[in-house]
Each structure stands twice: as structure tokens, then as C-alpha cells.
Coordinates of C-alpha atoms and ligand atoms in Angstrom, one line a residue:
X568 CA 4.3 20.3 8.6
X569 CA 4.9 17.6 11.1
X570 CA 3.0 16.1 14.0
X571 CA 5.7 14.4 15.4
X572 CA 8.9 16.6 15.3
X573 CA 11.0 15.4 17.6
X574 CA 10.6 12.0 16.7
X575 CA 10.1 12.4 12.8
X576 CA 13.0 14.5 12.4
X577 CA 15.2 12.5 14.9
X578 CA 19.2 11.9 14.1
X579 CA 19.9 8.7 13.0
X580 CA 21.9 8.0 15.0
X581 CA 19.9 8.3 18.2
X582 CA 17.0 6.5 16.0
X583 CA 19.3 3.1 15.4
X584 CA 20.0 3.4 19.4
X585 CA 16.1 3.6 19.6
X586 CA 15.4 0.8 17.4
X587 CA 18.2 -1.8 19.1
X588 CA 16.6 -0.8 22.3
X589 CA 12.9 -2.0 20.9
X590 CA 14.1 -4.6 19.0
X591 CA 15.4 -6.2 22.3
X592 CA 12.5 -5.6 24.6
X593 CA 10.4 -7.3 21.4
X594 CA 12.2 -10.5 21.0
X595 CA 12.5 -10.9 24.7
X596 CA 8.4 -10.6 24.2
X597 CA 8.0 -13.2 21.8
X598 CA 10.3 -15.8 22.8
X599 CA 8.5 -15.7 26.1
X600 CA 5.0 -15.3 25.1
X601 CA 4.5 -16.5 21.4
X602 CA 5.4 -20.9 21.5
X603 CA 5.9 -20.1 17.1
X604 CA 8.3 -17.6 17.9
X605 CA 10.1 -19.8 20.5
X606 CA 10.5 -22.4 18.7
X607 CA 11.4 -20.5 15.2
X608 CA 14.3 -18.8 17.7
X609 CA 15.5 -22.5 18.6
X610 CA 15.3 -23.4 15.4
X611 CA 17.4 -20.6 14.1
X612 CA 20.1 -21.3 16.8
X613 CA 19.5 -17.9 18.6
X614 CA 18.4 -16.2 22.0
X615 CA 17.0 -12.6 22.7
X616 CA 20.1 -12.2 24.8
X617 CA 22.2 -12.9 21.6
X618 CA 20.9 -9.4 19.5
X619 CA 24.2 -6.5 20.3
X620 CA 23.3 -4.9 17.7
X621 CA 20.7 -4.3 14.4
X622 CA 22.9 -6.8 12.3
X623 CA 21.8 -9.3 14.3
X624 CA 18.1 -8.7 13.3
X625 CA 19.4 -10.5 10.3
X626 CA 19.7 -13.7 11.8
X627 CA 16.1 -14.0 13.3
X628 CA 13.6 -16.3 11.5
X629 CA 11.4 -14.4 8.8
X630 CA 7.5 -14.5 9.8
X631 CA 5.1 -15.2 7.0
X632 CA 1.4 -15.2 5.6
X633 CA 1.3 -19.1 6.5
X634 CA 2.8 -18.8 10.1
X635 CA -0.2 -16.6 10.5
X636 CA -2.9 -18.9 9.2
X637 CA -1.1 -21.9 10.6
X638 CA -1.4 -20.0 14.3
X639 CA -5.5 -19.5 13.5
X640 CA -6.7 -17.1 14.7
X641 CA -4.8 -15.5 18.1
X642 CA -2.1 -18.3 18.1
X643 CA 0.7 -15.1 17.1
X644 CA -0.9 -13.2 20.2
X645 CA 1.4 -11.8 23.0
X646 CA -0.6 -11.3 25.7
X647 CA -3.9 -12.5 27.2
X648 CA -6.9 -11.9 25.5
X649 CA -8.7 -9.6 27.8
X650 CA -5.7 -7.1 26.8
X651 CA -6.9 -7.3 23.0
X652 CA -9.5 -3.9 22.6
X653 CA -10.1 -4.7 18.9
X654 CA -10.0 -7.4 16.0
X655 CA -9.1 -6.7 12.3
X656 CA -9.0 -9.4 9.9
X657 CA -7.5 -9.1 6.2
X658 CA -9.5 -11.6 3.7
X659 CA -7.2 -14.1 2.5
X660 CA -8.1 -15.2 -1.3
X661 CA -7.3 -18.7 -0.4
X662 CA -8.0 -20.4 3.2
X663 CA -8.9 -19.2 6.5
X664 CA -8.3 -15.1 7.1
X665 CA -5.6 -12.9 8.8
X666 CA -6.6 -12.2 12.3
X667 CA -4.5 -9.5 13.8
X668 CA -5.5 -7.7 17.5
X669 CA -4.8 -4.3 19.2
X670 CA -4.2 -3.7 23.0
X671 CA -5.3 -0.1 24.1
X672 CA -1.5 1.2 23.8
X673 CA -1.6 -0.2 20.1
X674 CA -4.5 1.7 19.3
X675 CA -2.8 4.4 20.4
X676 CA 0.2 3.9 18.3
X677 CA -1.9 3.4 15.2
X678 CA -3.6 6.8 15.7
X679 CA -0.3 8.5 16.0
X680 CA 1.1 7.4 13.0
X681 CA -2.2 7.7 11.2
X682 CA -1.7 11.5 12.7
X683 CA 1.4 11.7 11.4
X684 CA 0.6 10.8 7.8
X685 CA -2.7 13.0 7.6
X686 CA -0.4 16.2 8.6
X687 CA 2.2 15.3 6.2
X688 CA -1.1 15.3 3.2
X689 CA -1.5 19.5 5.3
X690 CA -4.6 18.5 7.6
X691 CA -4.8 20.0 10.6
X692 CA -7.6 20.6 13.1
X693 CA -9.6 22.7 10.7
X694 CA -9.9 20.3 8.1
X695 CA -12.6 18.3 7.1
X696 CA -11.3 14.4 6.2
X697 CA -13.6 12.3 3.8
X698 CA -12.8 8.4 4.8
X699 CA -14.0 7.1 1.8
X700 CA -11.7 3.4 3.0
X701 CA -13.5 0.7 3.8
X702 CA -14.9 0.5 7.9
X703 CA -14.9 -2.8 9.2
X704 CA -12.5 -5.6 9.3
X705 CA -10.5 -4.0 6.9
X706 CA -8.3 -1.6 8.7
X707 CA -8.4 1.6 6.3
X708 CA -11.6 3.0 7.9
X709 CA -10.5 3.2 11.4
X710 CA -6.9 3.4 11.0
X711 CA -7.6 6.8 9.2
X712 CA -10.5 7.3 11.5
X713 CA -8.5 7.9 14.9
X714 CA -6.0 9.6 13.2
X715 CA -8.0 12.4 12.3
X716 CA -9.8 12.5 15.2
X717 CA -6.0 12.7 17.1
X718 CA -5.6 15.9 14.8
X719 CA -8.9 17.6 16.1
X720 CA -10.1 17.1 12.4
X721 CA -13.5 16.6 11.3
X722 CA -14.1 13.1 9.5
X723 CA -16.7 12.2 7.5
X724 CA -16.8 8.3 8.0
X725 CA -18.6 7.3 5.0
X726 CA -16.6 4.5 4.2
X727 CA -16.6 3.1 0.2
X728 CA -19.4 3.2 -2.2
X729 CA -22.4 4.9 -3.3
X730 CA -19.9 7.7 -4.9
X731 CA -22.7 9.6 -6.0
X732 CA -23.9 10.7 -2.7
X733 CA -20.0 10.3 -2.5
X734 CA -19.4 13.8 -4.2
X735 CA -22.3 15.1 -3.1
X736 CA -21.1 15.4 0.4
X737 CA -17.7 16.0 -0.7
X738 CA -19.0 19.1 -2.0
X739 CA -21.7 20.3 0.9
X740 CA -19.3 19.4 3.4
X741 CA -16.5 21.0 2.0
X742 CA -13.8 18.1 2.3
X743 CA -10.4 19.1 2.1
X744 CA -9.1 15.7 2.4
X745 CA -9.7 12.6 0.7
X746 CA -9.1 9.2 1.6
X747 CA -9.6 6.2 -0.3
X748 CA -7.9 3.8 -3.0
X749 CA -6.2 5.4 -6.4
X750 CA -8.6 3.5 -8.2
X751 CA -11.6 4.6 -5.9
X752 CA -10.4 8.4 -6.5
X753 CA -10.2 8.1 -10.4
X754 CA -13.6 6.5 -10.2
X755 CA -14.6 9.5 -8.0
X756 CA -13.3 11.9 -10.8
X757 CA -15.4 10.1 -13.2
X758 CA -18.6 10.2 -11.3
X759 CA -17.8 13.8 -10.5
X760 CA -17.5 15.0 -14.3
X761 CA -20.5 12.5 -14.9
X762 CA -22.5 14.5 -12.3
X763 CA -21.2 17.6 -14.5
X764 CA -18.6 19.1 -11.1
X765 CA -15.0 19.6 -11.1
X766 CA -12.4 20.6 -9.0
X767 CA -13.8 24.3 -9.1
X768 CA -17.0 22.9 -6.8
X769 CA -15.1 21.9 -4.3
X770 CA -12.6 22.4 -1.3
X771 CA -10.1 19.3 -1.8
X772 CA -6.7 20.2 -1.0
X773 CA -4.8 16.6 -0.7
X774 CA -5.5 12.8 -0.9
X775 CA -3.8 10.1 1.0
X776 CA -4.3 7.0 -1.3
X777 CA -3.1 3.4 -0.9
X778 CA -3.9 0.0 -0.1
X779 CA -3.0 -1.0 -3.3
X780 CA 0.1 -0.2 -5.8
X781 CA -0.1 2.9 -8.3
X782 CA 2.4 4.1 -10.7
X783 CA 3.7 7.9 -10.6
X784 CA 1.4 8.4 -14.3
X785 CA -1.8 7.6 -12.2
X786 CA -0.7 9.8 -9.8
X787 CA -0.8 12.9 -12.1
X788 CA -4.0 11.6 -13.6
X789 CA -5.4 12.0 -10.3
X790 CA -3.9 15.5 -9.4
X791 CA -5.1 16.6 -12.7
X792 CA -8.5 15.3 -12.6
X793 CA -8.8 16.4 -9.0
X794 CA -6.8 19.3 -8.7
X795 CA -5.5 17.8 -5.5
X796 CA -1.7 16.9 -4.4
X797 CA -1.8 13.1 -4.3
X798 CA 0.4 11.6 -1.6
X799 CA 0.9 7.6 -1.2
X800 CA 0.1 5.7 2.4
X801 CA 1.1 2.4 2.8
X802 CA 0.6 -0.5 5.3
X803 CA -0.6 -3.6 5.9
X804 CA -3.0 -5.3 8.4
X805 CA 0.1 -7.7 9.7
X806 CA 2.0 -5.2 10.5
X807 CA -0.4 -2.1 11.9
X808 CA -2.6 -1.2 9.3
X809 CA -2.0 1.9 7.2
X810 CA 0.4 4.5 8.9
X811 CA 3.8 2.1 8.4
X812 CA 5.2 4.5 5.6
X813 CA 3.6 7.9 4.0
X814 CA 4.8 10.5 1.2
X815 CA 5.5 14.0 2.4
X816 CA 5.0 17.2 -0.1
X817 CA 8.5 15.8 -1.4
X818 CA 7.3 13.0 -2.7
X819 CA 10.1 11.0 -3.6
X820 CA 9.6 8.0 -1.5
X821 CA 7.7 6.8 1.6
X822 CA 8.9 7.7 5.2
X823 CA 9.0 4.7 6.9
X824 CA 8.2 4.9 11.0
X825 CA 11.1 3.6 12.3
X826 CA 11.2 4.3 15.9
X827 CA 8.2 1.9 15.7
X828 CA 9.4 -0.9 12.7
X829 CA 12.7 -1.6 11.5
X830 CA 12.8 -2.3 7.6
X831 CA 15.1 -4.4 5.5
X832 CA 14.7 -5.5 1.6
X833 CA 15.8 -9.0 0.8
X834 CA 16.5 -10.9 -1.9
X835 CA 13.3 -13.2 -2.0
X836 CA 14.7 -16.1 -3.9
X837 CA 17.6 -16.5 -1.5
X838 CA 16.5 -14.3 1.9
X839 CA 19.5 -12.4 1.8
X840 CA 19.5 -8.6 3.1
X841 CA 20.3 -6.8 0.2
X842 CA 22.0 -2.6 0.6
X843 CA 20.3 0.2 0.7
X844 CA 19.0 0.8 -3.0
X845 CA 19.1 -2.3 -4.2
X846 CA 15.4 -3.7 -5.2
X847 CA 13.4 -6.6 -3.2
X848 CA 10.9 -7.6 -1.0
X849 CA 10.0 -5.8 1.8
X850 CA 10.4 -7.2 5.3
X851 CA 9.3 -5.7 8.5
X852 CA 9.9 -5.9 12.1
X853 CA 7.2 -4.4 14.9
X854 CA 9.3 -3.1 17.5
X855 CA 6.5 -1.4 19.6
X856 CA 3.7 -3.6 19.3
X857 CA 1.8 -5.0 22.5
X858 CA -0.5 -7.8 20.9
X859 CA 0.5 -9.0 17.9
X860 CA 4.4 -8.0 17.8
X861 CA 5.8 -9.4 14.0
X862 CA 9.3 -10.4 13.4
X863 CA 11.2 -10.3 10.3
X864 CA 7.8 -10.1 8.6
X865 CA 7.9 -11.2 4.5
X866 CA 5.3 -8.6 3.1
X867 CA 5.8 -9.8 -0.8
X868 CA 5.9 -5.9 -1.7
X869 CA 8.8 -5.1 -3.3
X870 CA 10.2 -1.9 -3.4
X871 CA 13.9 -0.6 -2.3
X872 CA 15.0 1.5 0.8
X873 CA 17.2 4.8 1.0
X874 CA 18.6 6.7 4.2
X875 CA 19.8 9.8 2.0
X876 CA 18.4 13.1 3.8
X877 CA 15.0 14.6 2.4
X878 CA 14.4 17.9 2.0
X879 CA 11.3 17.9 4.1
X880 CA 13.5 17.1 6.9
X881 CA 12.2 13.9 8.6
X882 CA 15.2 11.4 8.6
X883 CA 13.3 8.2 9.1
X884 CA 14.4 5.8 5.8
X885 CA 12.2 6.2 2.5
X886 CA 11.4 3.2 1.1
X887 CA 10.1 3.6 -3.1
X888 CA 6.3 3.8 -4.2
X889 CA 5.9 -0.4 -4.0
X890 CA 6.3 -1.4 -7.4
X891 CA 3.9 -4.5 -6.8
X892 CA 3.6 -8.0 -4.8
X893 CA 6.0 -10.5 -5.7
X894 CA 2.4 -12.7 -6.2
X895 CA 1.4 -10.4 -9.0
X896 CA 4.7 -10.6 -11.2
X897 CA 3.7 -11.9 -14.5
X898 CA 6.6 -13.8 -16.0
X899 CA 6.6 -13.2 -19.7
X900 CA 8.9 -14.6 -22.8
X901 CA 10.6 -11.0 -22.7
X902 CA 10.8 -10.6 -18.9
X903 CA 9.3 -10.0 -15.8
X904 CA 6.3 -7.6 -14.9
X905 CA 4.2 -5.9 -12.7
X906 CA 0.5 -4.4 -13.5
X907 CA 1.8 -1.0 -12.4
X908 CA 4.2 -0.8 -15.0
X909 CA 1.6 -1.7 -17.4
X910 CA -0.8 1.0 -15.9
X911 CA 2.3 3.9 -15.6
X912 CA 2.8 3.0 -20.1
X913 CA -0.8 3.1 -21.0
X914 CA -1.7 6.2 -19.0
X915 CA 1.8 7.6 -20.6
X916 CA 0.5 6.6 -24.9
X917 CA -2.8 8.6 -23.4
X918 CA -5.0 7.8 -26.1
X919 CA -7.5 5.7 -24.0
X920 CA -9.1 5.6 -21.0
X921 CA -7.7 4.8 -17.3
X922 CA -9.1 2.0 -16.8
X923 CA -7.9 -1.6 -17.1
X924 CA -7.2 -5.3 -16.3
X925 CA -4.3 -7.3 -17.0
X926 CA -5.5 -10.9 -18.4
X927 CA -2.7 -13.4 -17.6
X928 CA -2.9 -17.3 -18.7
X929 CA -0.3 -19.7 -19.7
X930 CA 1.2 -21.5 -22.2
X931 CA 3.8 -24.2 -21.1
X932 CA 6.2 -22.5 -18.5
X933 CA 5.2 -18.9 -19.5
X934 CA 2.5 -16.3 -19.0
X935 CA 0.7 -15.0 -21.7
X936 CA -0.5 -11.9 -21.1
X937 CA -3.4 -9.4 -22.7
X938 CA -4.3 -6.2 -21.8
X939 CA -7.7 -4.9 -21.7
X940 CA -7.9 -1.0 -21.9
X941 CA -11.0 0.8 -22.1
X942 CA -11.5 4.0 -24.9
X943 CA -13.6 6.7 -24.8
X944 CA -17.0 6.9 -26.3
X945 CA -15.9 9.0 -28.9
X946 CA -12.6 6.6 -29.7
X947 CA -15.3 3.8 -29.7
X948 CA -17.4 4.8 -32.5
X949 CA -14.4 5.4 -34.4
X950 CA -13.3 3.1 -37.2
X951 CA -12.0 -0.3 -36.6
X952 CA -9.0 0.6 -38.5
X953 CA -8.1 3.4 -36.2
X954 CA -8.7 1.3 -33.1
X955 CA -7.1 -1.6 -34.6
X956 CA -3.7 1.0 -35.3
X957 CA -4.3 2.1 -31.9
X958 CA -4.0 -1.1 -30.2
X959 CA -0.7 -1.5 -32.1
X960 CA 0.9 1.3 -31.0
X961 CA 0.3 0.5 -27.6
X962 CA 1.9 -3.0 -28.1
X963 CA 4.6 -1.8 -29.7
X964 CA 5.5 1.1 -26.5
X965 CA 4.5 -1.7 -24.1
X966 CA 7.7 -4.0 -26.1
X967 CA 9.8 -1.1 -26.5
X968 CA 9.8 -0.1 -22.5
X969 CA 9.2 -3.1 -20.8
X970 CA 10.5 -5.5 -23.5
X971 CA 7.6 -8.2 -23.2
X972 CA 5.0 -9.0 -26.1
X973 CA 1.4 -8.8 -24.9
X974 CA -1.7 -8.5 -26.8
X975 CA -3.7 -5.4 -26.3
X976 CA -7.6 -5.3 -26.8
X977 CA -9.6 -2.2 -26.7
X978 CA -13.1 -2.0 -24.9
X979 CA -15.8 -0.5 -24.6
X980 CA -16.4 3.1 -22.8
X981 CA -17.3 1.4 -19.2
X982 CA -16.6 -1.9 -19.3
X983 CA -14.1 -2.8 -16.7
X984 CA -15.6 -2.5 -13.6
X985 CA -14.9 0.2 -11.1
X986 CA -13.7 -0.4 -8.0
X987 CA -15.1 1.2 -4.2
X988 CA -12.0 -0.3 -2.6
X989 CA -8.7 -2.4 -4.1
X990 CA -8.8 -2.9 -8.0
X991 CA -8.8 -5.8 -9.3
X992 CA -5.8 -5.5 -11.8
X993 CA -5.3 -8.8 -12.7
X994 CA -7.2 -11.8 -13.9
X995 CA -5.5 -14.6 -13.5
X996 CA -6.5 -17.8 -15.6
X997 CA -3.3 -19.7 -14.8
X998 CA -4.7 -21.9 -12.0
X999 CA -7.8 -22.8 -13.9
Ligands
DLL1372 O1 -4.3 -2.3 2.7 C1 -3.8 -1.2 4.8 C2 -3.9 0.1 4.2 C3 -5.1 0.7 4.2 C4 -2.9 0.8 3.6 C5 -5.3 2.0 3.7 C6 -3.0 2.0 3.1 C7 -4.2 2.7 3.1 P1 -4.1 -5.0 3.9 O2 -5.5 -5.1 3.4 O3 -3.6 -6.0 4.9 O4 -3.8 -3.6 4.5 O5 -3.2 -5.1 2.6 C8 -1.8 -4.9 2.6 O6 -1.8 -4.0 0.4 O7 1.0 -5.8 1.6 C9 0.5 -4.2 -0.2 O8 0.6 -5.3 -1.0 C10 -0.8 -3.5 -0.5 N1 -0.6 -2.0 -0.2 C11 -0.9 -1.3 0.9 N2 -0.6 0.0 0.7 C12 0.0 0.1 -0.5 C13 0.7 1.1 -1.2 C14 -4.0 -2.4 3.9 N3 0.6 2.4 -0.8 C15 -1.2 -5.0 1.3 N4 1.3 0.8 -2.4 C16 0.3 -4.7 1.3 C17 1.3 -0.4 -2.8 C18 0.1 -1.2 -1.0 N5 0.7 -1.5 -2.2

């Protein structure tokens, strides 16, 4: 099922001509309305007139996470402020926040692709969507909010938390679709057996889960405990929101929107474009935005890009489930890692629980890392020696496949706390 035919299933040939066309009419926007982008342009050695084609995208100046703070708060903005319909601001762990702004016609844009991904999860008009992302500043409330509403749908706007009351509306509403973190939906699941349900109480059909990275293994965890088809949305506040890339029913890979950004994965170390298939970090181009157009945007999420045809038949390029942000690699004796590679082996051993948080410190120039994992109630009251043989054999899988050394530690039933919104993965000791 599509939304957007036409355009979704576009050649891609006629798609590049798009894009060049954008890409254009976008620098031409900045360099005349945005003094950063001017003088990042200058810098660089380059003009709008100077793109011919998309190759030349590659000599534009990347945008990053400090050009934004540095222009606090509208400095990025590309038009007047009476233009601007709404603010959304991403909480920065360090320093002052994200500010990012809409025009009416971006609005508009947002909802479409927020339309598109809902119908690729199977809503339509009938269904009944439960926004269980956080309303407010953060933009997974609305951005899922207008979409449905484009489809005719019916949303529930409940927003995160209270998940008992949660599944009780889930149930006497009959939701079809769920929307809301991975980790929120596992903790969902767990309420939901807690509160003695399962998927036989209920009218879920699909979830559209993101804001946060998740390994294929917590995918069928969720399906399973659900009964649901899990599909992955990604996005980011800079950019749009969520809506810049969604699984369809294939899922192998995330349809990126490229008549509206233009995608490239770089080397990070050195900020060379790297081919298709090759793996890096993510950076993105707005090529339709009104207020807050982004070039060359550094989004730290690394993943890799493929133009190969799906079988679902949209041609826009599928970019990999994001492995994880370049900020979250731990850097071990034995190699480099993310937490969701951690997550995809523990949920593959099995023997414990889903749940749990990657402690990282250090010792000289390396991390030392040790992995907390929760057991179930009847593991826990187990013997020591068969917990203790437990947490072995999860060290020694965690060696074998990812080839670093980390210390496991088995908790109690419980004890790693559930999260409404983006888990916490990792507790970083490092700066301390
Ligand atoms: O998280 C937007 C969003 C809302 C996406 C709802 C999907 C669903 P920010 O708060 O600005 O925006 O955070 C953006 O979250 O750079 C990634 O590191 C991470 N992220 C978002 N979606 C995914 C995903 C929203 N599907 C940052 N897989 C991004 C992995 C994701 N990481």
C-alpha cells in the first residue's frame, strides 16, 4: 500500500532530475537568506550557480550539531519569523537546545511523509492510531499526529506514560496501530502480561517504532510479544522530525524520501562520500524545506545506503536499520561497539530478560565495559552457581561475535528502569 504512488514509486532517473532541481532552488535559499550558510559557501570556494549536477553536493560545507547551537535559537532560519507556524526543540545533553521551526508548507510536508510511513505500517482511514510518542517539543507526537489525521485515521493522542491506562485504552479503543519507542513497546508488553492481557485482547495490527536504534532480535521480541508486524521510522528534529526514512512490509531497509532529502554516507574520520554499501555516518540534505532548510547535515547515525530495487516497489534509496550514533561507539581492547549489537546477542543467548544498560568507564585509552542484564524472577531465585555459569556464557557469545571482553552482571527481576520515551542504553562514567 502506498500513499504517495507516483512519487514513491518514481524512476530514478526522473527522481535525481528532481532532486538537482531542489537542491538548486535550496542553496540559492541559503546563501541568500542564512549569513552561516553564506559564509560556510565562501569559505568552501563555491556558489549556488556552481552545482550542474548531484556530485557537486559533495563539495558543499557539512552542517553540524554546533553550527546549530552556535546560531541560537533562529540564527539557521530562512525566512522571517512571522512565516514560522511552530517551534520544536530537541534537548541537547550538554548546552543550550536545538531549536528547529516550520512554515505552513513545512507542516504540510511533514504530514505527508508522516502519511506515507503510517500506510506503509497498513493504516488507512479506518484505523485507529495510538501515539503513545512524546507531544510537545519533541517532535514524535505531532509528527505522527498530522499524519494520521492526513489518512482520515483516528488517533489517540495519549502521548508517553501511565502505560497502564496505556493498555487499557489500547484495548477499549481497539488500536490497530501503535506508536511509540521499541523500548516503550517492550515495556507495553510487560505491563500488558502484568495486567494478565495478550495479544488475543486486542486489535493491534502494526507498530511504527523509532527514535532510538534497535537491533533485528528486539524486533522479533516485539512481534512475538505483541503479535504485531514491527516496522522502523526514523528521523530527526534537524532535519523534519520523524517521516525522513520508514520500513515497508519488506523490511530490509528504510526508504528514504528523496524527492524531499538527498542522502549520502561519509567516512566520518576523513568526510569523504563513501559508495553505496559501504558503512558510515549519515548525512542529509533538505531540499524542500521553507524555514529551516539543512545542508550537508552530519547526523552521527551510521548506517549504509542501497539503490537496488525492492520488491514493495518504491524506488526511493534504503538506507540500513541505524546501527547506532557515532557518540555511542564504545571503543574496547578487542574493537569497536555499539549498544545494539550488545542488545541483538543477549536477546539471541535468551536466557534473561530484555532489559539492559551498557556501563562504560575507562581505563587509560580504553573503555571498559559491563553489561547489566536483568533475569527473570524465577532465574533469580536460582543458585548463584547457575547464575554465575550464566553470566559466563553470555561473556563468552558476547567475545566470540563481537570479539571484545566485557563483564556481564545479572540483576534483579525489575531493576533497570523502563523507559516512556528513548532508553537510556548507556551509562557513561568516562567523563566523570
Ligand atoms: O527522534 C524523531 C523521531 C521521532 C524519529 C519518532 C522516529 C520516531 P530527535 O529527538 O531529534 O528526533 O532524535 C534524532 O534519534 O539522529 C538518531 O540518532 C535517533 N533515531 C531516530 N530514529 C531512529 C531509528 C527523533 N529509527 C536521533 N533508529 C537520530 C535509530 C534513530 N536511531
Amino acid at each position: 500500500m502506498y500513499w504517495n504512488r507516483q512519487v514513491e514509486c518514481m524512476s530514478r532517473d526522473r527522481l535525481q532530475e528532481l532532486q538537482l532541481k531542489r537542491l538548486k532552488k535550496t542553496a540559492e535559499l541559503v546563501y541568500n537568506n542564512v549569513p552561516h550558510y553564506r559564509r560556510a559557501f565562501q569559505a568552501a570556494g563555491i556558489e549556488p550557480g556552481d552545482i550542474r549536477s548531484l556530485d557537486d553536493l559533495a563539495h558543499l560545507p557539512f552542517t553540524t550539531k554546533q553550527d546549530f547551537r552556535d546560531n541560537y535559537p533562529f540564527g539557521l532560519f530562512a525566512v522571517p519569523k512571522n512565516e514560522i507556524v511552530r517551534y520544536h526543540s530537541s534537548s541537547g545533553t550538554t548546552g543550550k537546545p536545538t531549536v528547529v521551526g516550520y512554515t505552513g508548507g513545512d507542516i504540510a510536508t511533514w504530514a505527508e511523509l508522516m502519511a506515507r510511513a503510517l500506510v506503509s505500517a497498513g493504516t488507512t482511514r479506518n484505523s485507529v492510531v495510538q501515539n503513545a510518542y512524546g507531544y510537545g517539543l519533541f517532535t514524535g507526537g505531532l509528527g505522527v499526529h498530522y499524519g494520521a489525521e492526513l489518512i482520515g485515521a483516528a488517533v489517540i493522542p495519549i502521548s508517553g506514560g501511565n502505560t497502564q491506562r496505556q493498555v487499557m485504552i489500547m484495548k477499549d479503543f481497539g488500536t490497530n496501530i501503535l506508536t511509540c519507542t521499541p523500548s516503550y513497546a517492550l515495556y507495553i508488553a510487560e505491563v500488558m502480561a502484568e495486567m494478565g492481557l495478550g495479544p488475543e485482547d486486542f486489535k493491534l495490527q502494526a507498530g511504527l517504532f523509532g527514535a532510538e536504534p534497535w537491533s533485528e532480535n528486539l524486533r522479533q521480541e516485539i512481534e512475538e510479544r505483541l503479535q504485531i508486524t514491527a516496522l522502523d521510522i526514523y528521523g530527526l528534529s534537524e532535519i523534519i522530525g520523524p517521516g525522513v526514512a520508514v520500513e515497508c512490509e519488506e523490511k530490509c531497509g528504510l526508504h528514504l524520501n528523496e524527492d524531499h532529502f538527498i542522502a549520502e554516507v561519509i567516512d566520518p574520520a576523513t568526510g569523504k562520500v563513501l559508495p553505496y554499501g559501504e558503512k558510515g555516518e549519515l548525512v542529509l540534505t533538505t531540499i524542500t524545506k521553507e524555514a529551516l532548510p539543512v545542508i550537508r547535515y552530519r547526523t552521527r547515525d551510521v548506517t549504509t545506503l542501497s539503490a537496488e530495487p525492492c520488491l514493495c516497489g518504491r524506488t526511493h534509496v534504503r538506507m540500513e536499520k541505524v546501527t547506532g550514533r557515532t557518540d555511542d561507539m564504545i571503543i574496547e581492547r578487542g574493537g569497536n561497539v555499539f549498544p545494539t549489537q550488545v542488545e541483538s546477542v543477549l536477546l539471541e543467548v535468551g536466557e534473561t530478560e530484555p532489559h539492559y544498560q551498557l556501563v562504560v568507564s575507562r581505563e587509560g585509552s580504553l573503555d571498559v565495559l559491563e553489561i547489566l542484564v536483568e533475569v527473570s524472577e524465577r532465574m533469580f531465585s536460582d543458585k548463584v552457581r547457575r547464575l554465575e555459569e550464566l553470566e559466563h556464557r553470555i561473556s563468552e557469545r558476547i567475545e566470540s561475535i563481537l570479539g571484545i571482553s566485557a563483564k556481564i552482571r545479572l540483576v534483579e527481576p525489575k531493576s533497570i528502569p523502563r523507559s516512556e520515551g528513548k532508553a537510556k542504553r548507556v551509562i557513561d562514567k568516562r567523563q566523570i
